[in-house]
Short mmCIF file of C-alpha atoms in Angstrom, two decimals:
data_model
loop_
_atom_site.label_atom_id
_atom_site.label_comp_id
_atom_site.label_asym_id
_atom_site.label_seq_id
_atom_site.Cartn_x
_atom_site.Cartn_y
_atom_site.Cartn_z
CA MET A 1 54.35 142.37 124.95
CA SER A 2 56.88 140.38 122.76
CA ASP A 3 56.30 136.63 122.80
CA GLN A 4 59.52 135.74 120.62
CA HIS A 5 60.80 133.96 123.87
CA LEU A 6 57.40 132.00 124.91
CA SER A 7 56.66 128.56 123.36
CA ARG A 8 53.43 128.17 121.72
CA ILE A 9 51.34 125.29 123.65
CA ASP A 10 47.50 124.09 122.36
CA GLY A 11 44.72 123.89 125.33
CA ARG A 12 44.95 120.36 125.94
CA THR A 13 48.62 120.51 126.94
CA GLY A 14 47.98 123.77 129.14
CA GLY A 15 45.54 121.75 130.81
CA ARG A 16 47.89 119.26 131.90
CA ARG A 17 51.16 121.29 132.13
CA HIS A 18 52.52 122.10 135.73
CA PHE A 19 53.00 125.67 136.13
CA ARG A 20 55.03 127.54 138.34
CA TYR A 21 52.39 130.34 139.40
CA PHE A 22 49.01 129.15 138.51
CA ASP A 23 48.49 127.93 142.24
CA TYR A 24 49.03 131.68 143.63
CA VAL A 25 46.55 132.79 141.12
CA MET A 26 43.90 130.64 141.57
CA VAL A 27 44.22 131.37 145.56
CA ALA A 28 44.06 135.14 144.81
CA PHE A 29 40.87 134.35 142.24
CA VAL A 30 39.06 132.53 145.31
CA VAL A 31 40.04 134.82 148.36
CA ILE A 32 38.85 137.98 146.03
CA LEU A 33 35.70 136.10 145.33
CA LEU A 34 34.70 135.26 148.46
CA LEU A 35 35.68 138.32 150.34
CA SER A 36 34.04 140.77 147.77
CA ASN A 37 31.02 138.79 148.48
CA LEU A 38 31.35 138.37 152.32
CA ILE A 39 32.59 141.71 153.13
CA GLY A 40 31.31 144.13 150.28
CA ALA A 41 27.92 142.81 149.82
CA ALA A 42 26.44 143.49 153.11
CA LYS A 43 26.78 147.42 152.86
CA GLN A 44 25.27 149.70 150.73
CA ALA A 45 27.44 152.85 150.13
CA GLN A 46 26.90 156.43 148.92
CA ILE A 47 28.77 158.84 147.64
CA THR A 48 28.63 162.42 146.08
CA VAL A 49 30.26 162.70 142.45
CA PRO A 50 30.33 165.96 140.75
CA VAL A 51 27.77 166.56 138.03
CA LEU A 52 25.80 163.10 138.97
CA GLY A 53 25.31 164.24 142.57
CA THR A 54 24.54 161.40 144.99
CA VAL A 55 25.26 157.71 144.08
CA ASN A 56 24.11 154.80 145.74
CA PHE A 57 25.93 151.30 145.12
CA GLY A 58 26.58 148.00 146.56
CA ALA A 59 30.10 148.41 148.19
CA GLY A 60 30.70 145.04 146.86
CA VAL A 61 31.19 146.30 143.13
CA LEU A 62 34.69 147.88 144.01
CA PHE A 63 36.18 144.86 144.52
CA PHE A 64 34.20 142.05 142.93
CA PRO A 65 35.10 142.86 139.28
CA ILE A 66 38.91 142.18 140.31
CA SER A 67 37.96 138.64 139.89
CA TYR A 68 36.89 138.90 136.68
CA ILE A 69 40.32 140.54 135.60
CA ILE A 70 42.05 137.79 137.53
CA GLY A 71 39.85 135.42 135.35
CA ASP A 72 41.01 137.12 132.49
CA VAL A 73 44.48 136.64 133.24
CA LEU A 74 44.03 133.13 134.29
CA THR A 75 42.82 132.19 130.82
CA GLU A 76 44.96 134.59 128.90
CA VAL A 77 48.14 132.70 130.36
CA TYR A 78 47.08 129.49 131.36
CA GLY A 79 44.41 128.52 128.93
CA TYR A 80 40.54 127.62 129.61
CA ALA A 81 40.92 124.17 130.81
CA ASN A 82 42.78 125.69 134.21
CA ALA A 83 40.51 128.81 134.18
CA ARG A 84 37.67 126.27 134.40
CA ARG A 85 39.18 124.66 137.02
CA CYS A 86 39.66 127.97 139.31
CA ILE A 87 35.74 128.95 138.29
CA TRP A 88 34.58 125.41 139.84
CA ALA A 89 36.78 126.16 143.09
CA GLY A 90 35.73 129.53 143.47
CA PHE A 91 31.97 128.41 142.77
CA PHE A 92 32.44 125.78 145.70
CA ALA A 93 33.82 127.97 147.89
CA LEU A 94 31.33 130.49 147.32
CA LEU A 95 28.55 127.53 148.41
CA PHE A 96 30.49 126.50 151.29
CA MET A 97 30.76 130.04 152.54
CA VAL A 98 26.97 130.07 152.04
CA VAL A 99 26.44 126.84 154.42
CA MET A 100 28.63 127.90 157.03
CA SER A 101 26.80 131.39 157.16
CA LEU A 102 23.27 129.76 157.31
CA VAL A 103 24.68 127.33 160.33
CA VAL A 104 26.74 130.03 162.25
CA VAL A 105 23.85 132.48 161.60
CA ASN A 106 20.92 130.53 162.76
CA ILE A 107 22.54 128.22 165.76
CA PRO A 108 21.06 129.30 168.99
CA ALA A 109 23.10 132.00 170.37
CA ASN A 110 24.38 132.43 174.27
CA PRO A 111 21.44 134.63 175.58
CA GLU A 112 23.92 136.91 177.32
CA TRP A 113 26.09 137.27 174.29
CA ALA A 114 23.17 137.85 171.59
CA LEU A 115 21.28 140.41 173.87
CA ALA A 116 24.39 142.68 174.65
CA SER A 117 24.44 145.48 172.71
CA ALA A 118 26.82 148.37 171.94
CA THR A 119 25.32 152.04 171.12
CA TYR A 120 26.97 153.87 167.87
CA THR A 121 26.76 157.56 166.85
CA ILE A 122 25.62 157.43 163.01
CA GLU A 123 25.37 160.84 161.47
CA GLY A 124 24.20 162.35 164.86
CA GLN A 125 22.14 159.51 165.81
CA GLN A 126 22.44 156.85 168.75
CA VAL A 127 21.86 153.31 167.41
CA THR A 128 21.56 150.67 169.65
CA ALA A 129 22.48 147.03 168.04
CA PRO A 130 22.16 143.95 169.84
CA ASN A 131 25.07 141.34 168.99
CA GLN A 132 22.78 138.92 167.33
CA ALA A 133 20.64 141.54 165.27
CA ALA A 134 24.13 143.23 164.15
CA TYR A 135 25.62 139.58 163.45
CA TYR A 136 22.19 138.55 161.34
CA SER A 137 22.21 142.10 159.25
CA ILE A 138 25.93 141.45 158.22
CA PHE A 139 26.31 137.36 157.58
CA GLY A 140 22.59 136.44 157.49
CA GLN A 141 21.89 135.02 153.80
CA THR A 142 19.07 135.84 151.69
CA PRO A 143 18.33 132.18 149.94
CA ARG A 144 16.89 134.17 146.84
CA ILE A 145 19.95 136.47 146.42
CA VAL A 146 22.48 133.43 147.48
CA PHE A 147 20.68 131.26 144.41
CA ALA A 148 20.89 134.62 142.07
CA SER A 149 24.64 135.33 143.06
CA LEU A 150 25.96 131.49 142.75
CA VAL A 151 24.21 131.21 139.30
CA ALA A 152 25.10 134.45 137.71
CA PHE A 153 28.78 134.02 138.91
CA TRP A 154 29.15 130.81 137.41
CA ALA A 155 27.22 132.13 134.04
CA GLY A 156 29.20 135.05 133.94
CA GLU A 157 32.54 133.55 134.83
CA PHE A 158 32.23 130.84 132.04
CA VAL A 159 31.14 133.20 129.36
CA ASN A 160 34.08 135.67 130.19
CA SER A 161 36.68 132.72 129.88
CA PHE A 162 35.14 131.37 126.54
CA VAL A 163 34.98 134.83 124.96
CA LEU A 164 38.62 135.59 125.80
CA ALA A 165 40.12 132.03 124.66
CA ARG A 166 38.20 132.15 121.19
CA MET A 167 39.37 135.72 120.85
CA LYS A 168 42.62 135.13 121.61
CA VAL A 169 42.95 132.59 118.76
CA MET A 170 40.99 134.87 116.24
CA THR A 171 43.56 137.56 116.72
CA GLN A 172 46.35 135.07 117.05
CA GLY A 173 47.51 136.62 120.18
CA LYS A 174 47.47 140.24 119.40
CA TYR A 175 45.78 143.06 120.84
CA LEU A 176 45.19 141.62 124.28
CA TRP A 177 43.14 144.75 125.33
CA THR A 178 40.44 143.64 122.96
CA ARG A 179 40.10 140.68 124.75
CA THR A 180 40.20 141.59 128.26
CA ILE A 181 37.55 144.33 127.62
CA GLY A 182 35.58 142.33 125.34
CA SER A 183 35.58 139.07 127.50
CA THR A 184 34.07 141.25 130.28
CA VAL A 185 31.72 143.23 128.22
CA PHE A 186 29.97 139.59 127.91
CA GLY A 187 30.54 137.86 130.85
CA GLU A 188 29.56 140.90 133.72
CA GLY A 189 26.74 141.50 130.95
CA VAL A 190 25.71 137.87 131.49
CA ASP A 191 26.57 138.21 135.43
CA SER A 192 24.33 141.28 135.54
CA ALA A 193 21.33 140.25 133.68
CA LEU A 194 20.81 137.41 135.80
CA PHE A 195 21.57 138.38 139.10
CA TYR A 196 19.46 141.51 139.58
CA PRO A 197 16.20 140.08 137.80
CA LEU A 198 16.80 136.63 139.77
CA ALA A 199 17.45 138.48 143.24
CA PHE A 200 15.08 141.12 143.02
CA LEU A 201 12.59 141.04 140.06
CA GLY A 202 8.79 141.11 141.89
CA VAL A 203 10.45 142.12 145.32
CA PRO A 204 8.28 145.02 146.83
CA GLY A 205 10.14 148.40 146.30
CA PHE A 206 11.86 146.72 143.02
CA SER A 207 9.99 147.87 139.64
CA LEU A 208 10.76 146.25 136.43
CA HIS A 209 12.61 149.65 135.44
CA LEU A 210 14.51 149.80 138.49
CA VAL A 211 15.80 146.25 138.42
CA LEU A 212 16.86 147.06 134.62
CA MET A 213 18.64 150.16 135.75
CA LEU A 214 20.35 148.66 138.43
CA SER A 215 21.47 145.34 135.80
CA LEU A 216 22.45 148.41 133.41
CA THR A 217 24.51 150.65 135.84
CA GLN A 218 26.55 147.76 137.52
CA TRP A 219 27.23 146.46 134.21
CA ILE A 220 28.76 149.75 133.09
CA ILE A 221 30.74 150.19 136.40
CA LYS A 222 32.02 146.61 136.16
CA THR A 223 33.38 147.00 132.74
CA LEU A 224 34.86 150.41 133.43
CA TRP A 225 36.82 148.74 135.86
CA GLU A 226 38.50 146.37 133.35
CA VAL A 227 39.07 149.43 131.18
CA VAL A 228 40.71 151.63 134.01
CA LEU A 229 43.02 148.31 134.80
CA THR A 230 44.11 147.26 131.55
CA PRO A 231 47.43 148.47 132.19
CA VAL A 232 47.65 146.33 135.51
CA THR A 233 46.46 143.54 133.41
CA TYR A 234 49.23 143.87 130.75
CA ILE A 235 51.70 144.36 133.25
CA VAL A 236 50.64 140.99 135.37
CA VAL A 237 50.17 139.01 132.01
CA GLY A 238 53.74 139.88 130.64
CA PHE A 239 55.00 138.96 133.68
CA LEU A 240 53.53 135.50 133.99
CA LYS A 241 53.73 134.68 130.71
CA ARG A 242 57.64 135.53 130.96
CA ARG A 243 57.96 133.27 134.09
CA GLU A 244 56.39 130.41 132.72
CA GLY A 245 57.80 130.40 129.30
CA VAL A 246 54.65 129.39 127.38
CA ASP A 247 51.98 130.97 125.43
CA VAL A 248 48.28 128.79 125.78
CA TYR A 249 45.80 128.90 122.88
CA ASP A 250 42.62 127.17 123.20
CA ASP A 251 42.56 125.83 119.46
CA ASP A 252 41.51 122.39 120.54
CA ILE A 253 39.51 122.58 123.59
CA ASP A 254 36.01 121.34 125.03
CA PHE A 255 34.42 124.76 126.01
CA SER A 256 32.09 122.50 128.36
CA PRO A 257 32.15 123.72 132.14
CA PHE A 258 31.34 120.51 132.61
CA ALA A 259 34.45 118.42 130.69
CA LYS A 260 37.39 117.10 132.06
CA THR A 261 41.10 117.57 130.99
CA GLN A 262 42.38 114.21 130.04
CA SER A 263 45.83 113.48 131.86
CA VAL A 264 48.72 112.18 129.98
#
């Protein structure tokens, strides 16, 4: 990717600059984050893979890593300060989703609606699901899992963004693939290492060995997603940099998650 026509700017300047496509990327980041947690987290999927056999996994793992890829794009193109804004936006969006879920699921339901049911055929078996029970199984939030998800997302995303920003300065903007994959190794590692122990350690049926294996396998799957989608990341980063006309290097930025970018 050629940067001959790009103006190099520092992280502080990038944090104050208005970018043409930044808002769209931020919206994509928050939307994918919310949907992967809302739709994907509730379903336990099962597929048969040659050699490995039957594999069970949370369906959200298919799409949640995309939020890390967009996080890479945000830091690479717009700098750490702007990525920090998006991480906080995603965090508070997740928090609002949790509060709304708790209120809507637990508010008293109309008995006619709550007890109404439909019968489904699943693998040859008839299953009857009352509306309220089905609604709770999908949108109900376990406080411990919610807490673990928020902490893991917040810490993992900030580690991901920090590592990428520092590696960009160290490599002088070369070897983009080393930054995107390297930052994901650390970010997703922190995410998985925090989420599974916080959510499941000590829960009946979840031994220490199982929790560690879940953390390891999810970390590997998420990192492999980053590797597979690296060509897409190159295309998106190249497109955005050309349209914005600048290349942001965070060699003078405050990396605290709580720092504020000073206005001009």
